[in-house]
GROMACS .gro file of C-alpha atoms in nm:
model
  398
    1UNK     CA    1  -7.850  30.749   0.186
    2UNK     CA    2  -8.115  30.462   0.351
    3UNK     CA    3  -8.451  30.658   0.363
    4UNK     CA    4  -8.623  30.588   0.689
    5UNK     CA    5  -8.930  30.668   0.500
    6UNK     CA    6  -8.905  30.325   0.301
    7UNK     CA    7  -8.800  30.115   0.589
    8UNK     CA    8  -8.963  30.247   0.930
    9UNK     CA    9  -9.289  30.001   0.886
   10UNK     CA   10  -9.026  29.708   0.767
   11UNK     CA   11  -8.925  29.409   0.983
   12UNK     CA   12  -8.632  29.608   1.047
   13UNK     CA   13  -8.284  29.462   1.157
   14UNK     CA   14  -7.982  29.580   1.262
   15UNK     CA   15  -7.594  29.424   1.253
   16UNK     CA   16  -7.318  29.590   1.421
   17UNK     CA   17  -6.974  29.511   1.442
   18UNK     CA   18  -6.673  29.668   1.648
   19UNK     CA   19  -6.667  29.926   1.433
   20UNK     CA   20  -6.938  30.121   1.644
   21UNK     CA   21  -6.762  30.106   1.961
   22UNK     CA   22  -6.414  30.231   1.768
   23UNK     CA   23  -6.246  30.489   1.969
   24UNK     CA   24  -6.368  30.355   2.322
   25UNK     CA   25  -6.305  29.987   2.267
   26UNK     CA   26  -5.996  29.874   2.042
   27UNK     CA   27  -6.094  29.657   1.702
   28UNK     CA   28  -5.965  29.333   1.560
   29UNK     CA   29  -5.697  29.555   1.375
   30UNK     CA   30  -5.414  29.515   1.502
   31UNK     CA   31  -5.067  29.778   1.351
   32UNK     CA   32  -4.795  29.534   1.286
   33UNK     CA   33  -4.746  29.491   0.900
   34UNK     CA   34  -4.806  29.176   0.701
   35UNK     CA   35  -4.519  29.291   0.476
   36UNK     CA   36  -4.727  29.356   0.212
   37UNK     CA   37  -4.743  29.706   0.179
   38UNK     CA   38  -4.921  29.894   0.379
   39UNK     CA   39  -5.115  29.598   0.481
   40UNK     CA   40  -5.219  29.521   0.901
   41UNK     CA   41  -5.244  29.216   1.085
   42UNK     CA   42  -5.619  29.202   1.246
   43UNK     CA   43  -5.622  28.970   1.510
   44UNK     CA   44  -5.873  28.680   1.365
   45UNK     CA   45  -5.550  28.644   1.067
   46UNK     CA   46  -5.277  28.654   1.334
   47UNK     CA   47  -5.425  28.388   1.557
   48UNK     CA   48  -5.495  28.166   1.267
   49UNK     CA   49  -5.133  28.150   1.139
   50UNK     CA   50  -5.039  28.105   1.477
   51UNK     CA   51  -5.276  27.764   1.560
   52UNK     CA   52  -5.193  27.619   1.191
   53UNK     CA   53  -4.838  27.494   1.366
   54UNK     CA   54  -4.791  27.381   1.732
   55UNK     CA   55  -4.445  27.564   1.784
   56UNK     CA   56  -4.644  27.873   1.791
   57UNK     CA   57  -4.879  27.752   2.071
   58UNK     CA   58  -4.710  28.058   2.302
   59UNK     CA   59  -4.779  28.319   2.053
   60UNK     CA   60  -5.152  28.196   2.011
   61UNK     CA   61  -5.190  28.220   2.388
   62UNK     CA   62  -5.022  28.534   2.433
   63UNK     CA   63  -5.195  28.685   2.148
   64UNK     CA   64  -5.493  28.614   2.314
   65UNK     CA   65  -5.349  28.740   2.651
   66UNK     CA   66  -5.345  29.127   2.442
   67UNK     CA   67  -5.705  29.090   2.324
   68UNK     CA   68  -5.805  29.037   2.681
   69UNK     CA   69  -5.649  29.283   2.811
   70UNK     CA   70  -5.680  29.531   2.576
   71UNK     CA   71  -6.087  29.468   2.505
   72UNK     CA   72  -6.244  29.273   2.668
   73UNK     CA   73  -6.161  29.391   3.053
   74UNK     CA   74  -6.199  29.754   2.969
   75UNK     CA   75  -6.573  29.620   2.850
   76UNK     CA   76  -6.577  29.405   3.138
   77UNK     CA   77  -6.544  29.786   3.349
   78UNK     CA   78  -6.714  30.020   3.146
   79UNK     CA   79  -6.953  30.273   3.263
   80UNK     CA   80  -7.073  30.568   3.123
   81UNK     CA   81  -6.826  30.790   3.346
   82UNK     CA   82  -6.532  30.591   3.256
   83UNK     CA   83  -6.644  30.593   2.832
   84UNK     CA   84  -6.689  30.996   2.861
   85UNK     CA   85  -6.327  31.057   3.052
   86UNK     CA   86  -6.197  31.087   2.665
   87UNK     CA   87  -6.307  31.268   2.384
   88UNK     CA   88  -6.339  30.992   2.180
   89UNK     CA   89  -6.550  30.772   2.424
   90UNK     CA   90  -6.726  31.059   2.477
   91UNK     CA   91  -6.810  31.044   2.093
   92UNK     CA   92  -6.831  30.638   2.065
   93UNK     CA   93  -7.153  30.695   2.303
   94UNK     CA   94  -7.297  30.977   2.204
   95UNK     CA   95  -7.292  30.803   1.845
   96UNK     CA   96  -7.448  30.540   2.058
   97UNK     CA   97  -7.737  30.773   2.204
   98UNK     CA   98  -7.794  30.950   1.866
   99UNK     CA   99  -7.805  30.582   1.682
  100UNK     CA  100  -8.042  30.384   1.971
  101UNK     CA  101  -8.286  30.736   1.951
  102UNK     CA  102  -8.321  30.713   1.572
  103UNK     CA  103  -8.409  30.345   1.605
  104UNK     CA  104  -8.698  30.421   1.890
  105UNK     CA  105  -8.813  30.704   1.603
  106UNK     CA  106  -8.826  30.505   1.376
  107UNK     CA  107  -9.052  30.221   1.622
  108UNK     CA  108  -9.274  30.507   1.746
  109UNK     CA  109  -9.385  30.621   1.384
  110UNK     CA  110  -9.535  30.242   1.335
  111UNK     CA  111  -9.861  30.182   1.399
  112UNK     CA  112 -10.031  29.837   1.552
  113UNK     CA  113  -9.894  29.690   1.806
  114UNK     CA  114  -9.597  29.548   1.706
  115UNK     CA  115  -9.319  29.816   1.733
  116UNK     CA  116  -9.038  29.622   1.778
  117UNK     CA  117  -8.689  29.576   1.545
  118UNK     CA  118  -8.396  29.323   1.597
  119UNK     CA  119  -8.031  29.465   1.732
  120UNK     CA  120  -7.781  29.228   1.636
  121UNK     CA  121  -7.426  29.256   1.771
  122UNK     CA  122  -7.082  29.063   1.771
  123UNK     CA  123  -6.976  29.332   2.080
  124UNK     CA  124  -6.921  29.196   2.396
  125UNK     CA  125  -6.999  29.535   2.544
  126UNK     CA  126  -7.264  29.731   2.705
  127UNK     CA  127  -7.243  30.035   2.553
  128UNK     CA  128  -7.628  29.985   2.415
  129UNK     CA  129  -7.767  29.869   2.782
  130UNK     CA  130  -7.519  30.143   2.928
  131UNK     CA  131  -7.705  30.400   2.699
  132UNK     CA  132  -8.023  30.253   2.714
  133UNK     CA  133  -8.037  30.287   3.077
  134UNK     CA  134  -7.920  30.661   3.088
  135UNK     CA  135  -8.187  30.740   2.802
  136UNK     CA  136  -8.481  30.542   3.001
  137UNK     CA  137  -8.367  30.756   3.337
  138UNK     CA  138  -8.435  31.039   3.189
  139UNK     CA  139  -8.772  30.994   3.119
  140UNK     CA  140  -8.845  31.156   2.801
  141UNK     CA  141  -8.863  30.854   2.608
  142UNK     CA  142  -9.022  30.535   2.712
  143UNK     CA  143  -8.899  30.149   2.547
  144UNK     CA  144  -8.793  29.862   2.629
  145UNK     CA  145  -8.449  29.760   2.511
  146UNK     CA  146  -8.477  29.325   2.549
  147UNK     CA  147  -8.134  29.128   2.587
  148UNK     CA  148  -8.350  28.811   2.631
  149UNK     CA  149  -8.326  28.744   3.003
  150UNK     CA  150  -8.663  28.708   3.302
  151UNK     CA  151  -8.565  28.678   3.620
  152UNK     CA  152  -8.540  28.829   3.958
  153UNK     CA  153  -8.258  28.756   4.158
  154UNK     CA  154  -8.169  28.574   3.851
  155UNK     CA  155  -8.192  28.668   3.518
  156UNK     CA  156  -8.179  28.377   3.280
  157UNK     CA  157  -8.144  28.399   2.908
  158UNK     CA  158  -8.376  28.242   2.619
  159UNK     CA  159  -8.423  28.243   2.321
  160UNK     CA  160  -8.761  28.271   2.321
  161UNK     CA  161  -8.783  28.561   2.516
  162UNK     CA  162  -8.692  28.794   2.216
  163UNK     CA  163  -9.027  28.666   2.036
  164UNK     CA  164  -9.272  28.840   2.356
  165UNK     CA  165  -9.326  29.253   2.376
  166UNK     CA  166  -9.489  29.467   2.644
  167UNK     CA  167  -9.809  29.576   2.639
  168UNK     CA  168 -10.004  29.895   2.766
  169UNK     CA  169 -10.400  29.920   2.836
  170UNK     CA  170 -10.602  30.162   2.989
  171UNK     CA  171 -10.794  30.110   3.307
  172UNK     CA  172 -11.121  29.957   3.206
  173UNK     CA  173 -10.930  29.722   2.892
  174UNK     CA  174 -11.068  29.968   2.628
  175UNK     CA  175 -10.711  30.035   2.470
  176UNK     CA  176 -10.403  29.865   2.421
  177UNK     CA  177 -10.125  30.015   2.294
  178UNK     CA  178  -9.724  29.896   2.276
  179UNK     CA  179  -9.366  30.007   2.405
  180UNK     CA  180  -9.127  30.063   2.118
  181UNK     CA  181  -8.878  29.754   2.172
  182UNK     CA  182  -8.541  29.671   2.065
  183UNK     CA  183  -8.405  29.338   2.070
  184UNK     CA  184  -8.056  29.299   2.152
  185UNK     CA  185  -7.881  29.008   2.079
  186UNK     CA  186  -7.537  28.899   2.124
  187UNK     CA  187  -7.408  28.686   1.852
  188UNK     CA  188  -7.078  28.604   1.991
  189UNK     CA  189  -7.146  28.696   2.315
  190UNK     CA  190  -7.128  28.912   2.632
  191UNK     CA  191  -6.913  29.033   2.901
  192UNK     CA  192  -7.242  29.028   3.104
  193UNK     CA  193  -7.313  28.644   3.063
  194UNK     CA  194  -7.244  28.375   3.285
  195UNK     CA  195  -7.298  28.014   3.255
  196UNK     CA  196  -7.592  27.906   3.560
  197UNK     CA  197  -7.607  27.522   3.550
  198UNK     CA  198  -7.773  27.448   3.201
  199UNK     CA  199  -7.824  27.830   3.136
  200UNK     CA  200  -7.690  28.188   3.091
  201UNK     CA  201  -7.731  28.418   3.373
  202UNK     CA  202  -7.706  28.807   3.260
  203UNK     CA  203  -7.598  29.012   3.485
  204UNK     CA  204  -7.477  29.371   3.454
  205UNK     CA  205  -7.251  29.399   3.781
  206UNK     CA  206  -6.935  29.290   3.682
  207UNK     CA  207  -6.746  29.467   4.030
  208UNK     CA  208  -6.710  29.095   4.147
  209UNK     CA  209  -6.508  29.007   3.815
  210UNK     CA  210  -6.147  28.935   3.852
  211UNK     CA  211  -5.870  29.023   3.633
  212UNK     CA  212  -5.727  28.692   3.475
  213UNK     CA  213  -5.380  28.855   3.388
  214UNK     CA  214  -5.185  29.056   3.716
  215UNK     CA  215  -4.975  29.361   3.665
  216UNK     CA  216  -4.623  29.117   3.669
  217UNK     CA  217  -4.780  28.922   3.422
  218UNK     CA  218  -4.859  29.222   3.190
  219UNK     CA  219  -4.523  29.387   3.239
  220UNK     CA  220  -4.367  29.083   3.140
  221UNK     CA  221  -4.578  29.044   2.810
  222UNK     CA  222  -4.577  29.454   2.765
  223UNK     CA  223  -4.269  29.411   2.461
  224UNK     CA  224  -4.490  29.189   2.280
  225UNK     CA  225  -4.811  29.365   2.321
  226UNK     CA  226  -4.636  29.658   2.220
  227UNK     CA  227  -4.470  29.494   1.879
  228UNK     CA  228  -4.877  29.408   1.816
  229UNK     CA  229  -4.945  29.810   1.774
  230UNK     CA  230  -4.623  29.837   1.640
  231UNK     CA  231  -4.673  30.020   1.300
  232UNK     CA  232  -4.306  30.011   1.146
  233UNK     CA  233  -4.290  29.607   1.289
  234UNK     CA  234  -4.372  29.263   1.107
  235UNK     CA  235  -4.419  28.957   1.189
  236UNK     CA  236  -3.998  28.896   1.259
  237UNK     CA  237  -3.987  29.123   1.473
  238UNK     CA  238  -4.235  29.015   1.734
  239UNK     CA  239  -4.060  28.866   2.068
  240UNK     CA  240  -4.124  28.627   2.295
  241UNK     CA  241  -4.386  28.739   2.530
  242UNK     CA  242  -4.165  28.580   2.860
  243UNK     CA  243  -4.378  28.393   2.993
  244UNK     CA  244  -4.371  28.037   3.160
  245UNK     CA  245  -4.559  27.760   3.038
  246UNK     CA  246  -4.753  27.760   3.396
  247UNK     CA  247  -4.897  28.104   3.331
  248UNK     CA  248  -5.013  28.036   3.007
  249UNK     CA  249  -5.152  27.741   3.092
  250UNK     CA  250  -5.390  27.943   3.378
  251UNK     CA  251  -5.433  28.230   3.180
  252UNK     CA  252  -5.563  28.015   2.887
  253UNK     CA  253  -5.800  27.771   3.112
  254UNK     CA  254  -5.974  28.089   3.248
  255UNK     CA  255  -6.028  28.271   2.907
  256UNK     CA  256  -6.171  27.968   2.746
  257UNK     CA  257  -6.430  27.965   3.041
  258UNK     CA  258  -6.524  28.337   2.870
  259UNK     CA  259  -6.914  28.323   2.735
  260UNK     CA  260  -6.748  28.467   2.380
  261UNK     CA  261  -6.668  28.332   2.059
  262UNK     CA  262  -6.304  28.327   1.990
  263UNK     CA  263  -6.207  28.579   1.664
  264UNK     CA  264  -6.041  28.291   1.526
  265UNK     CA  265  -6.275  27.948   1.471
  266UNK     CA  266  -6.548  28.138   1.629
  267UNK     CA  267  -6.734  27.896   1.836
  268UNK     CA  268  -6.761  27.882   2.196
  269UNK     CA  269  -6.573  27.594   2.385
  270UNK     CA  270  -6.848  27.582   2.642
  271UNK     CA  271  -7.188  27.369   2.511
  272UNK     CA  272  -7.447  27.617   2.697
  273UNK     CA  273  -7.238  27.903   2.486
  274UNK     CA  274  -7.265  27.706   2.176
  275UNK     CA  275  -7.638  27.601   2.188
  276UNK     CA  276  -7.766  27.988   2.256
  277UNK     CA  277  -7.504  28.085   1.980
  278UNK     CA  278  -7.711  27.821   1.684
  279UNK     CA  279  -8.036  27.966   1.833
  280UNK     CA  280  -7.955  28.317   1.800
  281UNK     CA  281  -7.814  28.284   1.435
  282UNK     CA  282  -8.158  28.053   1.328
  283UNK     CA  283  -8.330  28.353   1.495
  284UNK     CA  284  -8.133  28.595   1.210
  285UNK     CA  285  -8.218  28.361   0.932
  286UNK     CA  286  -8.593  28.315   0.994
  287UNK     CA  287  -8.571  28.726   1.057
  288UNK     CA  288  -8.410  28.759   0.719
  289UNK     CA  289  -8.654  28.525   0.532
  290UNK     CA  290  -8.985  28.742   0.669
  291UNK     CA  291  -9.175  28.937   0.371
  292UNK     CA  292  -9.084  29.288   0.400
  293UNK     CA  293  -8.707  29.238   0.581
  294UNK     CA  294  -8.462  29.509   0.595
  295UNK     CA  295  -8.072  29.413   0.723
  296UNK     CA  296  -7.831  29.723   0.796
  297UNK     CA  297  -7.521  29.659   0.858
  298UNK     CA  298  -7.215  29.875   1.009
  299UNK     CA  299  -6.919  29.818   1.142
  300UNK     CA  300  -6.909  29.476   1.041
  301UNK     CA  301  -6.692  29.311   0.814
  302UNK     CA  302  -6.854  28.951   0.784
  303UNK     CA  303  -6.510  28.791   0.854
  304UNK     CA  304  -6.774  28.524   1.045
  305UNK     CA  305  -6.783  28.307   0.802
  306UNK     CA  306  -7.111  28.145   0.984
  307UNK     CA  307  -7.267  28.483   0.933
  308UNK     CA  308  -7.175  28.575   0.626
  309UNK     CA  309  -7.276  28.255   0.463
  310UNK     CA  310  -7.643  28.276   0.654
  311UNK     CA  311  -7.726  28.633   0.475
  312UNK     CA  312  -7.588  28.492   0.152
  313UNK     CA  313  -7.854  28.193   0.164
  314UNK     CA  314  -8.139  28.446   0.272
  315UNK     CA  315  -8.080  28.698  -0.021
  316UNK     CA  316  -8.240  28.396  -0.154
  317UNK     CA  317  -8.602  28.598  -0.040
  318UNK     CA  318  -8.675  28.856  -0.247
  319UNK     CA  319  -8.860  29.041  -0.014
  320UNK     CA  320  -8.513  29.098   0.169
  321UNK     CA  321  -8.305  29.442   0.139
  322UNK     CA  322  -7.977  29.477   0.286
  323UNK     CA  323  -7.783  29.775   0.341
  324UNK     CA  324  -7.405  29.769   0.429
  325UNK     CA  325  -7.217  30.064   0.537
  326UNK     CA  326  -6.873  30.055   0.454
  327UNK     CA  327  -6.587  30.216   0.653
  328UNK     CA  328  -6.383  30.339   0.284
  329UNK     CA  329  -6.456  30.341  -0.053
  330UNK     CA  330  -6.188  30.076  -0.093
  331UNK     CA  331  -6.397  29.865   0.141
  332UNK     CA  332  -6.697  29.893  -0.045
  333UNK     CA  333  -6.551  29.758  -0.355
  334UNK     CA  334  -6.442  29.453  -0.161
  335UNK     CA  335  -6.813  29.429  -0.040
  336UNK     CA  336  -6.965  29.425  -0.360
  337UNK     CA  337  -6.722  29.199  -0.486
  338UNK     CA  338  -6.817  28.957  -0.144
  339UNK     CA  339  -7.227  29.059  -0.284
  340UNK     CA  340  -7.192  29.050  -0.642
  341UNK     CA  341  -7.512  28.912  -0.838
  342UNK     CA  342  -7.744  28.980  -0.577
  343UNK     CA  343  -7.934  29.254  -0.632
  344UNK     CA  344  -8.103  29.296  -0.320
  345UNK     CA  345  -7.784  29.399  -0.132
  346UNK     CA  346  -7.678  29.798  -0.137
  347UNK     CA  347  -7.332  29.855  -0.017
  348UNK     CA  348  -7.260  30.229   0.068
  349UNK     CA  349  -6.967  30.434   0.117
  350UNK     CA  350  -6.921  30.784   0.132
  351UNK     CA  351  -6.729  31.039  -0.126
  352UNK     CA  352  -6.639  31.340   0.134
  353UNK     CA  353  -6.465  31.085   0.355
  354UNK     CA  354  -6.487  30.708   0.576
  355UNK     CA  355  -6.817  30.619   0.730
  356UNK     CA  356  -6.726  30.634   1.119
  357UNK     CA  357  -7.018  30.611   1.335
  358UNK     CA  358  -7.074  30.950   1.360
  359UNK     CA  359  -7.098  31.001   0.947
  360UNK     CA  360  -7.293  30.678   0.948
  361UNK     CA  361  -7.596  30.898   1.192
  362UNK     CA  362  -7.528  31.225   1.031
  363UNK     CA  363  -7.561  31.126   0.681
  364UNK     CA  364  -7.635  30.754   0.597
  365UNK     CA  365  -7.949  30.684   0.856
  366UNK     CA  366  -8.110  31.028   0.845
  367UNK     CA  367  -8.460  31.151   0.959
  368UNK     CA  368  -8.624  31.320   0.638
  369UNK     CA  369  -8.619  31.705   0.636
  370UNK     CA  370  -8.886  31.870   0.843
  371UNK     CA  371  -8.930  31.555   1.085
  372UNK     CA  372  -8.717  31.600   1.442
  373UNK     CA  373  -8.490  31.321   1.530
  374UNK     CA  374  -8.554  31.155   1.841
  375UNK     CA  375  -8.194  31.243   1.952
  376UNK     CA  376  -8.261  31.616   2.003
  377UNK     CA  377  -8.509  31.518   2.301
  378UNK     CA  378  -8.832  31.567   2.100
  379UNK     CA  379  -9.106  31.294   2.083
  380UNK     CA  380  -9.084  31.074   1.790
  381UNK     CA  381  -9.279  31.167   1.496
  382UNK     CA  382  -9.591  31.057   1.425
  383UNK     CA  383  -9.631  30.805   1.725
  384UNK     CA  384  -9.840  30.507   1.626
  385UNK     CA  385 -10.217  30.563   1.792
  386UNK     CA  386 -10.381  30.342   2.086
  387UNK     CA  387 -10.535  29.991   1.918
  388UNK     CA  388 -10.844  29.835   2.057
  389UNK     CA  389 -10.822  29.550   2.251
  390UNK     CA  390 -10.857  29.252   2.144
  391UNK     CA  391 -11.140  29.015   2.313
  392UNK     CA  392 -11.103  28.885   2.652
  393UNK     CA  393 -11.019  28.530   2.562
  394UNK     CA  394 -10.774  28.601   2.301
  395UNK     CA  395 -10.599  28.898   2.488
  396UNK     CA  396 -10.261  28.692   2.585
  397UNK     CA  397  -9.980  28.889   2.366
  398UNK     CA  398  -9.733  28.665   2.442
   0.00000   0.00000   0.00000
């Protein structure tokens, strides 16, 4: 359904939601009905009712004491042999492997030097670096997948970082040629982040992290939780989660600490968070206002309000194409309803069926017949050819 054919040599860009890592990582959605009809509570709409009035300050905390532990320490854990234990991790990063290969087919087929597209993600995970890593051990592919940090013993993250790519030449300087790249930034976010002074440190060992919520504390909460994923309860039938004003309080003080943007007013309560957050979405918007710009989104459902109204101000360019995959054909009404007038945006659903991440590889971002896919092992088709160098004193790429 989005021919790679027309967009490969694009300024291509990527948005994924929590929708990829569905089935290994839990969603926003939550199971307890609104009451109307078969309608679900997703977390963002929960957490806002609760902070519009003070008497349901517990709730709000508690709520939040679900999302922690039900996402964001199981990201905080992951590895590879802990995703594949199930059959549906298994699947959430093999859809992973198969999507990130297609991507570095789609880089090697360009030619020049500049073989590089933009991944950008509301996840806290690491399922891309996670994959990333087992695809670069390997060794049948080579790239360089950039989350923005330099560093040694300490890898700090900039912004600027994402503008600079690496560079081959041959021994004597007579060829250059470049690594296919993928940017990956984190919009709201990482597991992997830590504040360093006046910067983000990214680090991928999270063994040192400790759990913010104790098994008492959990067993204690457990009826509430429970009522959350509750798909015969409402909203009256949700309990108090028994907890003391004293836990909450410490539970709350550590999660706002978290380098992630809250699901609710989405903005970090730490200023280093906050600053890289306005750089990284200006960094979307001037990508979405280049000439030839391509957005694809899945798995998203631009409840951000800060990124949703950014992509409506760049449809603005003409030169800008968006695709967005939609779960259901219900949800792709509501998305061109969100879209309508613009004629630059495509949203696509499928008629056999939803648009999971596996449907989205095997039928929405397809290699054209005849051409391998990069997943299968096989070197990307037509790999872009060695460039002369430059001269000497205009040979700095970065």
């Amino acid at each position: 359904m989005i021919s790679i054919d027309d967009i490969y040599d694009k300024d291509l860009n990527f948005l994924i939601g929590s929708g990829a890592s569905s089935g290994l990582l839990p969603t926003l959605q939550l199971q307890m009905r609104t009451g109307d009809g078969d309608g679900r509570y997703t977390l963002e709409e929960l957490a806002t009712e609760f902070e519009q009035h003070d008497a349901d300050r517990r709730r709000l905390v508690s709520l939040f004491m679900h999302y922690y532990s039900s996402c964001i320490r199981p990201a905080e854990l992951l590895t590879l042999q802990k995703a594949t234990e199930s059959e549906q991790g298994a699947t959430a990063i093999r859809n992973y492997r198969m999507f990130l290969s297609t991507v570095l087919g789609m880089m090697g087929r360009r030619r020049g030097l500049d073989r590089r597209c933009n991944l950008f993600t509301t996840n806290y995970d690491g399922c891309l670096p996670l994959v990333a890593d087992q695809l670069i051990q390997e060794g049948n592919v080579d790239f360089v997948l950039n989350d923005g940090a330099r560093g040694f013993t300490k890898r700090i993250l900039q912004a600027r970082n994402f503008g600079s790519y690496l560079c081959q030449s041959g021994v004597l300087g007579r060829y250059q040629s470049s690594i296919p790249q993928v940017n990956l930034i984190h919009l709201h976010g990482s597991v992997y982040w830590n504040k360093a002074g006046t910067g983000i440190e990214v680090s991928y060992d999270t063994s040192h992290r400790r759990d913010l919520l104790d098994d008492e504390v959990v067993q204690n909460a457990w009826p509430f939780f429970a009522t959350l994923n509750n798909p015969e309860a409402v909203l009256a039938d949700l309990p108090p989660a028994g907890l003391n004003d004293g836990i909450l309080k410490k539970f709350w003080d550590a999660y706002e600490r978290m380098p992630i943007v809250n699901p609710t007013k989405w903005k970090f309560k730490e200023t280093v968070y906050e600053e890289h957050y306005y750089q990284m979405l200006r960094l979307l918007s001037y990508e979405l206002e280049k000439r030839n710009a391509v957005l694809i989104t899945f798995g998203f459902s631009f409840a951000d309000e800060h990124i949703f109204n950014l992509v409506m101000r760049s449809l603005s360019n003409p030169g800008l194409q968006v695709y967005i995959c939609c779960y259901s054909a219900s949800g792709c009404v509501a998305m061109q309803e969100k879209f309508k007038g613009h004629r630059n945006v495509k949203c696509l659903a499928l008629d056999d069926g939803p648009m999971d991440f596996t449907a989205f590889n095997e039928k929405v971002l397809v290699w054209p017949e005849g051409l391998p896919s990069a997943s299968t092992g096989a070197a990307p088709p037509a790999a872009a050819p060695s460039v002369p160098a430059p001269p000497a004193d205009n040979s700095d790429l970065f």
